[in-house]
Tab-separated table of C-alpha atoms and ligand atoms in Angstrom:
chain	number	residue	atom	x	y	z
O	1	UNK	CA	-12.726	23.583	6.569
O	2	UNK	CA	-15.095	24.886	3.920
O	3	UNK	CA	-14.162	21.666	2.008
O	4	UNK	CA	-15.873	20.177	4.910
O	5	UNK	CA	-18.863	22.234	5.059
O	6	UNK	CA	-19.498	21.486	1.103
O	7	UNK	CA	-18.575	18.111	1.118
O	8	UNK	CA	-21.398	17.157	4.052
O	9	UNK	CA	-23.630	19.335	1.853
O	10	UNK	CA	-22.561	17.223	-1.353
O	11	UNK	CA	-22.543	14.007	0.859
O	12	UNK	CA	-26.292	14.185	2.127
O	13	UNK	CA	-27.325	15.442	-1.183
O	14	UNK	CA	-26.162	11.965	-2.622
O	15	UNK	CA	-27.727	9.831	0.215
O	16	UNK	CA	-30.937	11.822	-0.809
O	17	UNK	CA	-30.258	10.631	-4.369
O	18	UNK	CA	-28.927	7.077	-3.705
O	19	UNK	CA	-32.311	6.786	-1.278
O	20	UNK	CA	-34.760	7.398	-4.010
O	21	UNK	CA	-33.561	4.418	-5.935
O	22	UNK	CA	-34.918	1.491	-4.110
O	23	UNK	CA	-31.810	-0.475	-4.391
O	24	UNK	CA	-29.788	1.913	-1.749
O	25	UNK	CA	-32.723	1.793	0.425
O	26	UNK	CA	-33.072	-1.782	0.062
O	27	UNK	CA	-29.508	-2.638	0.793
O	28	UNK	CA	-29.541	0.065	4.020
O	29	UNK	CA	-32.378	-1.971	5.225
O	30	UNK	CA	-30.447	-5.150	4.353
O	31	UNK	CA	-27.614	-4.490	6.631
O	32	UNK	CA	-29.824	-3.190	9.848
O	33	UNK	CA	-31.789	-6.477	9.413
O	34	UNK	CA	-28.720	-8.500	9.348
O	35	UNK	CA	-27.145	-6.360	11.669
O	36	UNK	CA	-30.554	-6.836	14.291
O	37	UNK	CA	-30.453	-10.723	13.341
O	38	UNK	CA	-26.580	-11.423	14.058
O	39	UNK	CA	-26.704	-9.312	17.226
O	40	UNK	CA	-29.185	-12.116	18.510
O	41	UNK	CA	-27.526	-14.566	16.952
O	42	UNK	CA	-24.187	-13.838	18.561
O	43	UNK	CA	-25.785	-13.299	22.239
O	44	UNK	CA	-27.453	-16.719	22.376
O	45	UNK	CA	-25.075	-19.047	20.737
O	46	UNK	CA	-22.005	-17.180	21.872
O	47	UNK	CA	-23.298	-15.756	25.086
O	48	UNK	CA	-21.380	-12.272	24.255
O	49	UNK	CA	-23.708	-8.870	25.877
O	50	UNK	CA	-25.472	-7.300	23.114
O	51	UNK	CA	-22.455	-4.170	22.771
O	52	UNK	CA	-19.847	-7.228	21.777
O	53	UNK	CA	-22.093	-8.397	19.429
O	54	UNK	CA	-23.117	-5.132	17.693
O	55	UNK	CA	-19.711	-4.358	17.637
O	56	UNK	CA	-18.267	-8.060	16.106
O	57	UNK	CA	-21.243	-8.175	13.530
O	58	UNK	CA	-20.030	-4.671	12.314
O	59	UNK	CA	-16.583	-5.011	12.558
O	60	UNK	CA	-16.994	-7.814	10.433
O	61	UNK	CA	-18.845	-6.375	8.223
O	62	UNK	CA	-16.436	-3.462	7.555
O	63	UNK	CA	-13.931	-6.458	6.986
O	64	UNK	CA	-11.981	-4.973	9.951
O	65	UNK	CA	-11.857	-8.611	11.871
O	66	UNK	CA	-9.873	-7.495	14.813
O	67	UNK	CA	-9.653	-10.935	16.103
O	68	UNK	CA	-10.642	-9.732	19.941
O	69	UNK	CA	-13.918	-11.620	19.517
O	70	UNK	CA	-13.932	-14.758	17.198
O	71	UNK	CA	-16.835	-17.100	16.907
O	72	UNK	CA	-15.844	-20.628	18.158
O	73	UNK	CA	-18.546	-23.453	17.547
O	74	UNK	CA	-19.253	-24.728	14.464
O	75	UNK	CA	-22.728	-23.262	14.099
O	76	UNK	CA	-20.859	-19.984	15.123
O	77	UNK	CA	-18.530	-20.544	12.134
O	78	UNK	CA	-21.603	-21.102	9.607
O	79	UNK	CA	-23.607	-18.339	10.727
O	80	UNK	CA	-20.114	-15.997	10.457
O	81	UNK	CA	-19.622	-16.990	7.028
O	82	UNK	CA	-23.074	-16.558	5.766
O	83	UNK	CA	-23.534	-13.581	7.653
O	84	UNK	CA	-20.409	-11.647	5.783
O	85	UNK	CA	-20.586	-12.962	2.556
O	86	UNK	CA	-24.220	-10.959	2.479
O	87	UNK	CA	-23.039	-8.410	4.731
O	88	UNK	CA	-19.995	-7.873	2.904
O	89	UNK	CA	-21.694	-7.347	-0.209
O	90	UNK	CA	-24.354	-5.023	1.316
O	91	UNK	CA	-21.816	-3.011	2.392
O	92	UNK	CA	-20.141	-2.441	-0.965
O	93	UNK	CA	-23.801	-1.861	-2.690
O	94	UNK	CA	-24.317	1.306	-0.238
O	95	UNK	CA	-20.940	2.428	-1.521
O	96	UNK	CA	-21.190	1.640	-5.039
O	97	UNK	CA	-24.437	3.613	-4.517
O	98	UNK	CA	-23.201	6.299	-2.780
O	99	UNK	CA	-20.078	7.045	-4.810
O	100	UNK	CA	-22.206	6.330	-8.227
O	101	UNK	CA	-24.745	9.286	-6.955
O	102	UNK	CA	-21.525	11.422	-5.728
O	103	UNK	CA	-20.419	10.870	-9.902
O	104	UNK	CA	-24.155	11.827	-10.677
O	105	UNK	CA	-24.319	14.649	-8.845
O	106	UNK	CA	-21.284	16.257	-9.942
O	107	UNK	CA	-21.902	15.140	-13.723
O	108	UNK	CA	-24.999	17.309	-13.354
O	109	UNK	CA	-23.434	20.338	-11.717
O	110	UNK	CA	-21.017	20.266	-14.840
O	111	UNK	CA	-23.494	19.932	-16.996
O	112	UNK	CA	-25.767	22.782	-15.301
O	113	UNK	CA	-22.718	24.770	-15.109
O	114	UNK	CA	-21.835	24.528	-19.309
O	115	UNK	CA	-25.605	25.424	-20.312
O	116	UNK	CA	-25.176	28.214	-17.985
O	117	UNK	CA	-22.230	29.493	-19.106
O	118	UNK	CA	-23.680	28.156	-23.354
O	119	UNK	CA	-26.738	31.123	-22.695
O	120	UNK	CA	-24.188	33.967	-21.432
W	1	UNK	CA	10.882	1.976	-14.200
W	2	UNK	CA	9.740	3.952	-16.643
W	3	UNK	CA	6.113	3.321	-16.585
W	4	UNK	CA	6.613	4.119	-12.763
W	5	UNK	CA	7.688	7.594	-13.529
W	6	UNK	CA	4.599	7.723	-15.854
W	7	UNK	CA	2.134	6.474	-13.495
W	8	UNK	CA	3.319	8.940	-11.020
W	9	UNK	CA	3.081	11.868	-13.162
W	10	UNK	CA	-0.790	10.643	-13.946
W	11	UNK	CA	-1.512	9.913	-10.095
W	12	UNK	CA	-0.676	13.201	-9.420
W	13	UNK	CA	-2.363	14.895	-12.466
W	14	UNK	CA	-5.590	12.887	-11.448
W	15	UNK	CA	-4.773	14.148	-7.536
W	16	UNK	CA	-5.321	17.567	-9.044
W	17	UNK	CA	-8.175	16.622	-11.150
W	18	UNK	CA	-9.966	15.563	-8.710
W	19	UNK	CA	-8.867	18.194	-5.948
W	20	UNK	CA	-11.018	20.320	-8.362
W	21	UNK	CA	-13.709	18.485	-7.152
W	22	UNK	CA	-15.395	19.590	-3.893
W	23	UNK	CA	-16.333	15.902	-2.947
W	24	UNK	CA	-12.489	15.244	-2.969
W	25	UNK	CA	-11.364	17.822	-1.110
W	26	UNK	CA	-14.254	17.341	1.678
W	27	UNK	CA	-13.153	13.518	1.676
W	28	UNK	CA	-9.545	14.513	2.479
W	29	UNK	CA	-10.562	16.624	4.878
W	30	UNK	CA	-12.991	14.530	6.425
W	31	UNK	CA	-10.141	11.633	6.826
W	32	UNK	CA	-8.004	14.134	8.604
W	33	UNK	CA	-10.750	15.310	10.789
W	34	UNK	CA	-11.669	11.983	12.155
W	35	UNK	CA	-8.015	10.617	12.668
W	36	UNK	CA	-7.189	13.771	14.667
W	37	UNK	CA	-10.681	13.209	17.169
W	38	UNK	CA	-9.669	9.495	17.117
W	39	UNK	CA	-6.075	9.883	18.311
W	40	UNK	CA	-7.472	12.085	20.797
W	41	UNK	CA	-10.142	10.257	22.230
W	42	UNK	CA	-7.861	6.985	22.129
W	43	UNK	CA	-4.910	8.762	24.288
W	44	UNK	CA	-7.460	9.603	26.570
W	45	UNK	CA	-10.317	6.767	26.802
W	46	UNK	CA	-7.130	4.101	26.295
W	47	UNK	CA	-4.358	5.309	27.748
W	48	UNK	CA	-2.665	4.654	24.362
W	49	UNK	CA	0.621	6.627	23.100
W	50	UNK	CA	-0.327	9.324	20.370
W	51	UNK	CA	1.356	7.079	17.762
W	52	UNK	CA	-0.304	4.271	18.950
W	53	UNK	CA	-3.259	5.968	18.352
W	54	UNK	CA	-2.711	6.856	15.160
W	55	UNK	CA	-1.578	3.994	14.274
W	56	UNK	CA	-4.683	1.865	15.177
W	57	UNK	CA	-6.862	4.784	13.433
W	58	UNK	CA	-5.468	4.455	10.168
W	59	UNK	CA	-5.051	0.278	10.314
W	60	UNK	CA	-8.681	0.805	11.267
W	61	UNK	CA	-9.959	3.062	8.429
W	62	UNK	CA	-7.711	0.657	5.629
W	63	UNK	CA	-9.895	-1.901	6.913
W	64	UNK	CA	-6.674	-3.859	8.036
W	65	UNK	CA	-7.584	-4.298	12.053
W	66	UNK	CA	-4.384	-5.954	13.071
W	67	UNK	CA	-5.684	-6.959	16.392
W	68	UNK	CA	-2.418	-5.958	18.203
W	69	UNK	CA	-4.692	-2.704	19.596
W	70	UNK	CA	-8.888	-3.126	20.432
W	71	UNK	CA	-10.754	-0.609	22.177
W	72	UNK	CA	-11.429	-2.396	25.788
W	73	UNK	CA	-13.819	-0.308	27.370
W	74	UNK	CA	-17.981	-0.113	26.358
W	75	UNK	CA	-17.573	3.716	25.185
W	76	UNK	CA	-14.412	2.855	23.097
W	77	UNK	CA	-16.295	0.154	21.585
W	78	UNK	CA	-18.981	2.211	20.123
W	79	UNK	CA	-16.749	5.119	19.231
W	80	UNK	CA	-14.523	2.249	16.918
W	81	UNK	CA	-18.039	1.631	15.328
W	82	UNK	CA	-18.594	4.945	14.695
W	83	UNK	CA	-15.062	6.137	13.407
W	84	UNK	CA	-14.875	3.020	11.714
W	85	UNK	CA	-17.978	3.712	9.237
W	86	UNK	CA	-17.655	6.941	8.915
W	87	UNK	CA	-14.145	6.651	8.288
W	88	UNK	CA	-14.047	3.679	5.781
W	89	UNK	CA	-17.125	5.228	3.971
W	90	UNK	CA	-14.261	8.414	3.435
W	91	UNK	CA	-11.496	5.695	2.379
W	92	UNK	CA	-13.582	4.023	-0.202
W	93	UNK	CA	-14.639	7.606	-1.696
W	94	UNK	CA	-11.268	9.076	-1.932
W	95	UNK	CA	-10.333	6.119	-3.987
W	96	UNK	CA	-13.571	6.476	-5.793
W	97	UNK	CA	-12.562	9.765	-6.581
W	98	UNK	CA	-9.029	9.200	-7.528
W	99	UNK	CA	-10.282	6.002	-9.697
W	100	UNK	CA	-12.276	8.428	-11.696
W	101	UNK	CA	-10.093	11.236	-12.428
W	102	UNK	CA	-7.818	8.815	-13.513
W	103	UNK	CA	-10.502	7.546	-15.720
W	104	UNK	CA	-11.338	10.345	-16.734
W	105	UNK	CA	-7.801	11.912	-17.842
W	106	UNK	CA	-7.533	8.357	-19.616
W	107	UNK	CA	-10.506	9.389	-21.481
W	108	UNK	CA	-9.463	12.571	-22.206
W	109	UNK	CA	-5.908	11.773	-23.498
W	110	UNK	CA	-7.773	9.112	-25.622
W	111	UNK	CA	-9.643	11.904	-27.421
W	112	UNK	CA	-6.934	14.029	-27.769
W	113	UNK	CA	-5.044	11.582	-29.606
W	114	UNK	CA	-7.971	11.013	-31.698
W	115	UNK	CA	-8.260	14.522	-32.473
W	116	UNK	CA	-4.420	14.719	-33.577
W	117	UNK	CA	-5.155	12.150	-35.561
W	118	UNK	CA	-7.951	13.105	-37.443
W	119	UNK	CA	-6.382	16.708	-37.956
W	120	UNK	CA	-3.906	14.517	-39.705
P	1	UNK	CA	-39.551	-3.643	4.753
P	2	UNK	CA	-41.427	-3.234	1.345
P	3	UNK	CA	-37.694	-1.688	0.323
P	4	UNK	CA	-35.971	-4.783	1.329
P	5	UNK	CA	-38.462	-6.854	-0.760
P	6	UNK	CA	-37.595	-4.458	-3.947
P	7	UNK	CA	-34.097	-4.766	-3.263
P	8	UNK	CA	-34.353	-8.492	-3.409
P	9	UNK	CA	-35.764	-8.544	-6.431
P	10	UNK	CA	-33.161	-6.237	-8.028
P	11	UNK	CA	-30.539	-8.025	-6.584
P	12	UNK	CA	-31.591	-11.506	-8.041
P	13	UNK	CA	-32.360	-9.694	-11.228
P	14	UNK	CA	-28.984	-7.986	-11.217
P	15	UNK	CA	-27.582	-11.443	-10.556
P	16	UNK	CA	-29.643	-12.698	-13.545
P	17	UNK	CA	-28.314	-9.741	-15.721
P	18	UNK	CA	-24.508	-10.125	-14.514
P	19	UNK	CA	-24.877	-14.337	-14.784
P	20	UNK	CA	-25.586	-13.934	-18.164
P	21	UNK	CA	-21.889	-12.194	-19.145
P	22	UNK	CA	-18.975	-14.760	-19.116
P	23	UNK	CA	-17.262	-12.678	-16.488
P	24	UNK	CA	-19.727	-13.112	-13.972
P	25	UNK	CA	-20.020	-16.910	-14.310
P	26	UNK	CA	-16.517	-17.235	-14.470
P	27	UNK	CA	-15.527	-15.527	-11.263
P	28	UNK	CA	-18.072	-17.227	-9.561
P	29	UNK	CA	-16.786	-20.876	-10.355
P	30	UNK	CA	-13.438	-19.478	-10.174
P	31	UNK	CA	-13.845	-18.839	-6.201
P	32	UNK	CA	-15.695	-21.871	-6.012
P	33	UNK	CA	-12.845	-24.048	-7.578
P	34	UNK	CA	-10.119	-21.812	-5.324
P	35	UNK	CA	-12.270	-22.648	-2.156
P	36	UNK	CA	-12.352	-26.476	-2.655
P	37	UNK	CA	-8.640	-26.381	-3.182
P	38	UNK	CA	-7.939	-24.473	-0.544
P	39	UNK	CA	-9.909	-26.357	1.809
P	40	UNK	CA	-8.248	-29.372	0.422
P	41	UNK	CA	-5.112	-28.100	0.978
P	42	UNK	CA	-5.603	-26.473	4.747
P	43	UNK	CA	-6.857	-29.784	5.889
P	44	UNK	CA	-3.740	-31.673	4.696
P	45	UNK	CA	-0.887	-28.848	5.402
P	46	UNK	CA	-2.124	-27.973	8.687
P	47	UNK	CA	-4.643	-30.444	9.610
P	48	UNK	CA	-7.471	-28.493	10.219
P	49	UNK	CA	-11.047	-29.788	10.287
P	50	UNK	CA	-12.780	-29.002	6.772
P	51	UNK	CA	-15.378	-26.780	8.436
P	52	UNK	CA	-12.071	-24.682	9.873
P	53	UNK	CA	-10.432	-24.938	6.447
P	54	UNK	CA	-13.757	-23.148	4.523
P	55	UNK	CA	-14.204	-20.540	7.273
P	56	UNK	CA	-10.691	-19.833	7.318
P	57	UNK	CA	-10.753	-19.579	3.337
P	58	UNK	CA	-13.536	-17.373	3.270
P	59	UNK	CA	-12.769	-15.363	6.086
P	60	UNK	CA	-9.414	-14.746	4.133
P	61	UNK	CA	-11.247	-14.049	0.282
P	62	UNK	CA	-13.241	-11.345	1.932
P	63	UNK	CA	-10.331	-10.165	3.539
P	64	UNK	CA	-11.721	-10.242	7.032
P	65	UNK	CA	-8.788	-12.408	8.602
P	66	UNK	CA	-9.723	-12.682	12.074
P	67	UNK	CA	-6.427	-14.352	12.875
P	68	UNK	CA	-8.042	-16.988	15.086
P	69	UNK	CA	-6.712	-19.128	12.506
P	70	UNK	CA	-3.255	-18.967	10.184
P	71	UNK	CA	-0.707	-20.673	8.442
P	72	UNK	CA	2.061	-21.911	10.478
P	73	UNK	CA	4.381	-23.653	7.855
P	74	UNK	CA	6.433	-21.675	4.755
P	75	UNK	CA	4.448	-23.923	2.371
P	76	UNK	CA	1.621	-23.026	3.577
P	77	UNK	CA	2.065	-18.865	3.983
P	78	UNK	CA	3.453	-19.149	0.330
P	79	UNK	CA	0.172	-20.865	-0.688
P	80	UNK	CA	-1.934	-18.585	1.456
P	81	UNK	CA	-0.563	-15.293	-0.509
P	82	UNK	CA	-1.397	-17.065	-3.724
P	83	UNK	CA	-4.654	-17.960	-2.334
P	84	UNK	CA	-5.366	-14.329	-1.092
P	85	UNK	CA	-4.122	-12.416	-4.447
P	86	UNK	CA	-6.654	-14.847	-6.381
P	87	UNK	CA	-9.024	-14.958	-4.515
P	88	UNK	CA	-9.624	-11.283	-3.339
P	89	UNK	CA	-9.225	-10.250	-6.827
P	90	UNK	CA	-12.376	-12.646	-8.143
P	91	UNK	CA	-14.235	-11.305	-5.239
P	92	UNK	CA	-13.892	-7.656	-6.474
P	93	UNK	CA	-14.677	-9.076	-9.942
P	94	UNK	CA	-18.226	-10.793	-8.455
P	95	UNK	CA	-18.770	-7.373	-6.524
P	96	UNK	CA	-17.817	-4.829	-9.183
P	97	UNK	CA	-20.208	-7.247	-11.775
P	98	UNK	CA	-23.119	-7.550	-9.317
P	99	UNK	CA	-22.928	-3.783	-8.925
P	100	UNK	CA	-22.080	-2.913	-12.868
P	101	UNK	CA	-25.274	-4.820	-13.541
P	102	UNK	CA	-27.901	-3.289	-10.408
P	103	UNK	CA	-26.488	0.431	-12.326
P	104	UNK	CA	-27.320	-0.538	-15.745
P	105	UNK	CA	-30.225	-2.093	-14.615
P	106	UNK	CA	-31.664	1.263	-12.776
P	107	UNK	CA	-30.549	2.900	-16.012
P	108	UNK	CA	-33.032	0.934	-17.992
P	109	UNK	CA	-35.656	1.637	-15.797
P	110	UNK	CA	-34.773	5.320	-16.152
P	111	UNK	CA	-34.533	5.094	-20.011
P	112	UNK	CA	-38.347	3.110	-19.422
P	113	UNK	CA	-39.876	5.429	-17.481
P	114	UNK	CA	-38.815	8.384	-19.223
P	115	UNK	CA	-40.146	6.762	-22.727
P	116	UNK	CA	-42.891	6.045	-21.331
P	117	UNK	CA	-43.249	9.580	-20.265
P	118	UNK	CA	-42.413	10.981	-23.713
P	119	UNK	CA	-45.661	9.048	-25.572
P	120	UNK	CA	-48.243	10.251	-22.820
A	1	UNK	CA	-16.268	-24.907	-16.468
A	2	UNK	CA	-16.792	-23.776	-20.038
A	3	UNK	CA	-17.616	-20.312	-18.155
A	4	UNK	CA	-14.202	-20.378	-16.020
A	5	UNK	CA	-11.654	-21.302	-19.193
A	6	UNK	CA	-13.934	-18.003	-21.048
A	7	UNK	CA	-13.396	-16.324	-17.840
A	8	UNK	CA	-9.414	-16.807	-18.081
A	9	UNK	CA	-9.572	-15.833	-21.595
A	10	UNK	CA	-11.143	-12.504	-20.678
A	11	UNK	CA	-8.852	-11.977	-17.549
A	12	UNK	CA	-6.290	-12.373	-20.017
A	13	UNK	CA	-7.594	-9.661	-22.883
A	14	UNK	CA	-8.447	-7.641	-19.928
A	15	UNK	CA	-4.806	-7.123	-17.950
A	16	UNK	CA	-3.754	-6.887	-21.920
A	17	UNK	CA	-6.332	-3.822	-22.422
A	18	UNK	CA	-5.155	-2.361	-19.072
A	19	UNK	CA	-1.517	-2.656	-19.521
A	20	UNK	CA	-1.341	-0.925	-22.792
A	21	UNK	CA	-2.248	2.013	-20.110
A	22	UNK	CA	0.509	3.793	-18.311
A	23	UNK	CA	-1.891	3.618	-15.051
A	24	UNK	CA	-2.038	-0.093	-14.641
A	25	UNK	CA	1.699	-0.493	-15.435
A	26	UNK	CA	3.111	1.769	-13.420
A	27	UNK	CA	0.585	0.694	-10.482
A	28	UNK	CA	1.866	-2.869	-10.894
A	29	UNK	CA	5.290	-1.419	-10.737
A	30	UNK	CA	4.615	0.709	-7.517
A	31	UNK	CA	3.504	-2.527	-5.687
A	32	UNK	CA	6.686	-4.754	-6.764
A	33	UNK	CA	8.739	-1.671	-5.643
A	34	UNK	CA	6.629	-1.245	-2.341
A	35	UNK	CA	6.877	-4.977	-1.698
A	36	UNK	CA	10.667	-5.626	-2.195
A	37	UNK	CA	11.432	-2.344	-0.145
A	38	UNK	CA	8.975	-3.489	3.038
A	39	UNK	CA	10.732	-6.862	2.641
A	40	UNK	CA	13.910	-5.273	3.152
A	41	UNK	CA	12.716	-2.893	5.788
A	42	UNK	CA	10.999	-5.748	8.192
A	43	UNK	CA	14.185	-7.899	7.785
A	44	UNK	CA	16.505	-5.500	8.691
A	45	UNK	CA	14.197	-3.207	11.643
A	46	UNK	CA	11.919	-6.124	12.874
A	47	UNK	CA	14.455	-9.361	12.261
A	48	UNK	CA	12.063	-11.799	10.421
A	49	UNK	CA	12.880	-14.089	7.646
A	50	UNK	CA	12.312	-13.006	4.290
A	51	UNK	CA	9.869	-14.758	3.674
A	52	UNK	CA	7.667	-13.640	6.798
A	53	UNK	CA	8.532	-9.917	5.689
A	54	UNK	CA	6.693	-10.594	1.920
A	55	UNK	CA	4.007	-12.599	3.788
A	56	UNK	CA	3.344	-9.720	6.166
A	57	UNK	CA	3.455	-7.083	3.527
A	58	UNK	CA	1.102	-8.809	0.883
A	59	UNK	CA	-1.349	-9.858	3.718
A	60	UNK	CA	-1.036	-5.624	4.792
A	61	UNK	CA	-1.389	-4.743	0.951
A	62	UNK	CA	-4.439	-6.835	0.564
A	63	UNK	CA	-5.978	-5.609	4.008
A	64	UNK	CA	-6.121	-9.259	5.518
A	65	UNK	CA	-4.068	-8.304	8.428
A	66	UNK	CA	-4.766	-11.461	10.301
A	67	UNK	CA	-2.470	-10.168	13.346
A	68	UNK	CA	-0.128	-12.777	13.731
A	69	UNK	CA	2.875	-10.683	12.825
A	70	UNK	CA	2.985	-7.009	13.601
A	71	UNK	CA	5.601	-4.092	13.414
A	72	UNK	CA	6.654	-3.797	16.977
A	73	UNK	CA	8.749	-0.270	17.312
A	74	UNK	CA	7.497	3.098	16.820
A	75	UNK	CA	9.525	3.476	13.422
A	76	UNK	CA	8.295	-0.290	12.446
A	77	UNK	CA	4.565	1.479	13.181
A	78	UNK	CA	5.389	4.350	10.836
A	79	UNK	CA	6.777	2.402	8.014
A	80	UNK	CA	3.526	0.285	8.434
A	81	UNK	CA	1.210	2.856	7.907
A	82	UNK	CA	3.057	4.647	5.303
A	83	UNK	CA	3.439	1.260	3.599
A	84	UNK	CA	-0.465	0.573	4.009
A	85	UNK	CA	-1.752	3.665	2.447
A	86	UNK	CA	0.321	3.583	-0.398
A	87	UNK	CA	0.066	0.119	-1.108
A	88	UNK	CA	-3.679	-0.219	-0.607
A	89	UNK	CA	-3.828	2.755	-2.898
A	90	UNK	CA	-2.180	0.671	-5.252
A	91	UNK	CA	-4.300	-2.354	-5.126
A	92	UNK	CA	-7.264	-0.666	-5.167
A	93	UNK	CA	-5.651	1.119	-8.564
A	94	UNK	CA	-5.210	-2.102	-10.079
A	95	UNK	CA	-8.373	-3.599	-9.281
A	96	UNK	CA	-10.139	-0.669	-10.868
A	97	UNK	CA	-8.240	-0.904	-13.967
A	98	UNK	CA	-8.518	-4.402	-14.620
A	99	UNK	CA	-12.377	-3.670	-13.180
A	100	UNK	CA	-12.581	-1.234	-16.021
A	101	UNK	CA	-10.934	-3.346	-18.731
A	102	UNK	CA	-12.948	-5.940	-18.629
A	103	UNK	CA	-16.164	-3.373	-18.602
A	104	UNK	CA	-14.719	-1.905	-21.581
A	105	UNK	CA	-13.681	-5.195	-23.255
A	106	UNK	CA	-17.695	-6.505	-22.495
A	107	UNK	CA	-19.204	-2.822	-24.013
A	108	UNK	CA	-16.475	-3.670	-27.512
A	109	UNK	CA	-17.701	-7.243	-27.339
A	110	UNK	CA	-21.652	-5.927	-27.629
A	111	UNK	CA	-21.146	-3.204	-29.903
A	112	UNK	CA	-19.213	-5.883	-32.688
A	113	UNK	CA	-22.505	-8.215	-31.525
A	114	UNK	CA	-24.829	-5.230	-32.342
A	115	UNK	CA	-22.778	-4.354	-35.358
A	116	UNK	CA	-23.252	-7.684	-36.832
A	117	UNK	CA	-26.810	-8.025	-36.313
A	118	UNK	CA	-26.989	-4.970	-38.285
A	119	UNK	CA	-25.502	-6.155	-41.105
A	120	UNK	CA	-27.368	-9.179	-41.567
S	201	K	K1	-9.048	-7.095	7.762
S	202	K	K1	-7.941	-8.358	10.333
């Protein structure tokens, strides 16, 4: 449980670090724009209510597909193929970012932690 | 066979490497966490069997999403979202984490051997 | 929405950075070359329309697999895991490049700025 | 093209640099061994042809999971996960290694560039 505690600590720490560069923040902004765009995308040409197609465009973009919801004209088809390939993508940038701030972060608590121990 | 003995031996030496590591051990914990709220709010906004329930948690947080299981109702729908970031965000840093600790004891039996041989 | 602009031009610069290693460019026409012959090959073994044959391809390389559509014959599921191994495996390549270069490119703007810095 | 037959070349030196490491051999190994005991497992608890049982496992491994063949009884369910987690522990092992090789082959391939220039 106190793994917990510090690892939320540790985890927000990193989003605070991954947000300063503008590439995280970019690619956070990325998603909710695609994720805003496919949402009205999916409710015209598909006619699904706006929960189904939050829930589709995400569980696509997770690369979950459940399969419950499918897109089934060709536009459809285009527009779910475009839309992952950049979602998909976005999605591993945010955790490339994350995780490469997670290594950051702990490269500098190692590193605080030997000069520390270098002036005792 | 033999290199399957040896990569054992190093997945679990990097297992404890990177238990060291509070990001690790949160991640872990984190996973456990989630599946254990999942399988009980699936048994009781589903109807599901616990196994069931487990079942669809983890093939959701792999990112497999077999299909055989969706969440029918509106409120199931949005906590499958929610688990399902959360949770695959955990996946991907666990084997962040182990990817790097076994990295890392590469690195360090690299420089050992250096070391023995320059001693030579 | 100023971060999404940054992030796009990182991205194509990152692109720019990770185009110019072998790797990069390889993987990329690699996929390419798998897709056409895949699509090729769904539209003769199972006699799909082309645009069925790419989304089904692509759908399958990012390893959403909806399941709408799947092979039916042994030729064909034999084919598919070939497929799938491939072509999931250049897609981590493209993604682990594209991300490789975005890191070392936010390193050089570190090493800049701090240089920069250093002869105020 | 020219970039693709470079690209095979570098695949190539790259499963060579990771296979002179313990990790990416015995990670290979794990999955053969995983694979051949889920195909025996799904043949023998679920009934399906052999070559259903290898298609079902690498499409698990590779977290396609398109849904058109799933494990059916509770122990089937069990298996599945256990299977999963291991397996897509696996993958994502040997991604990361080859991931890595080729990152380390690209830094060996600058260094000899930078090397040369130096010489000149
Ligand atoms: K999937
Ligand atoms: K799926």
């Amino acid at each position: 449980m106190l793994g917990l505690v510090v690892m939320i600590r540790r985890f927000v720490a990193a989003a605070r670090t991954a947000w300063r560069d503008g590439t995280f923040r970019g690619a956070v902004s990325g998603i909710l724009i695609l994720l805003v765009s496919a949402t009205i995308f999916y409710t015209l040409a598909e006619g699904w209510p706006v929960l189904d197609a939050v829930y589709f465009s995400i569980v696509t973009g997770l690369t979950i597909g459940y399969g419950d919801l499918v897109p089934t004209g060709p536009v459809s088809k285009i527009f779910t193929v475009l839309y992952a390939l950049l979602s998909v993508g976005l999605y591993v940038l945010v955790a490339a970012s994350l995780a490469s701030a997670l290594t950051k972060d702990a490269a500098d608590r190692r590193a605080r932690r030997k000069h520390r121990r270098s002036e005792d």
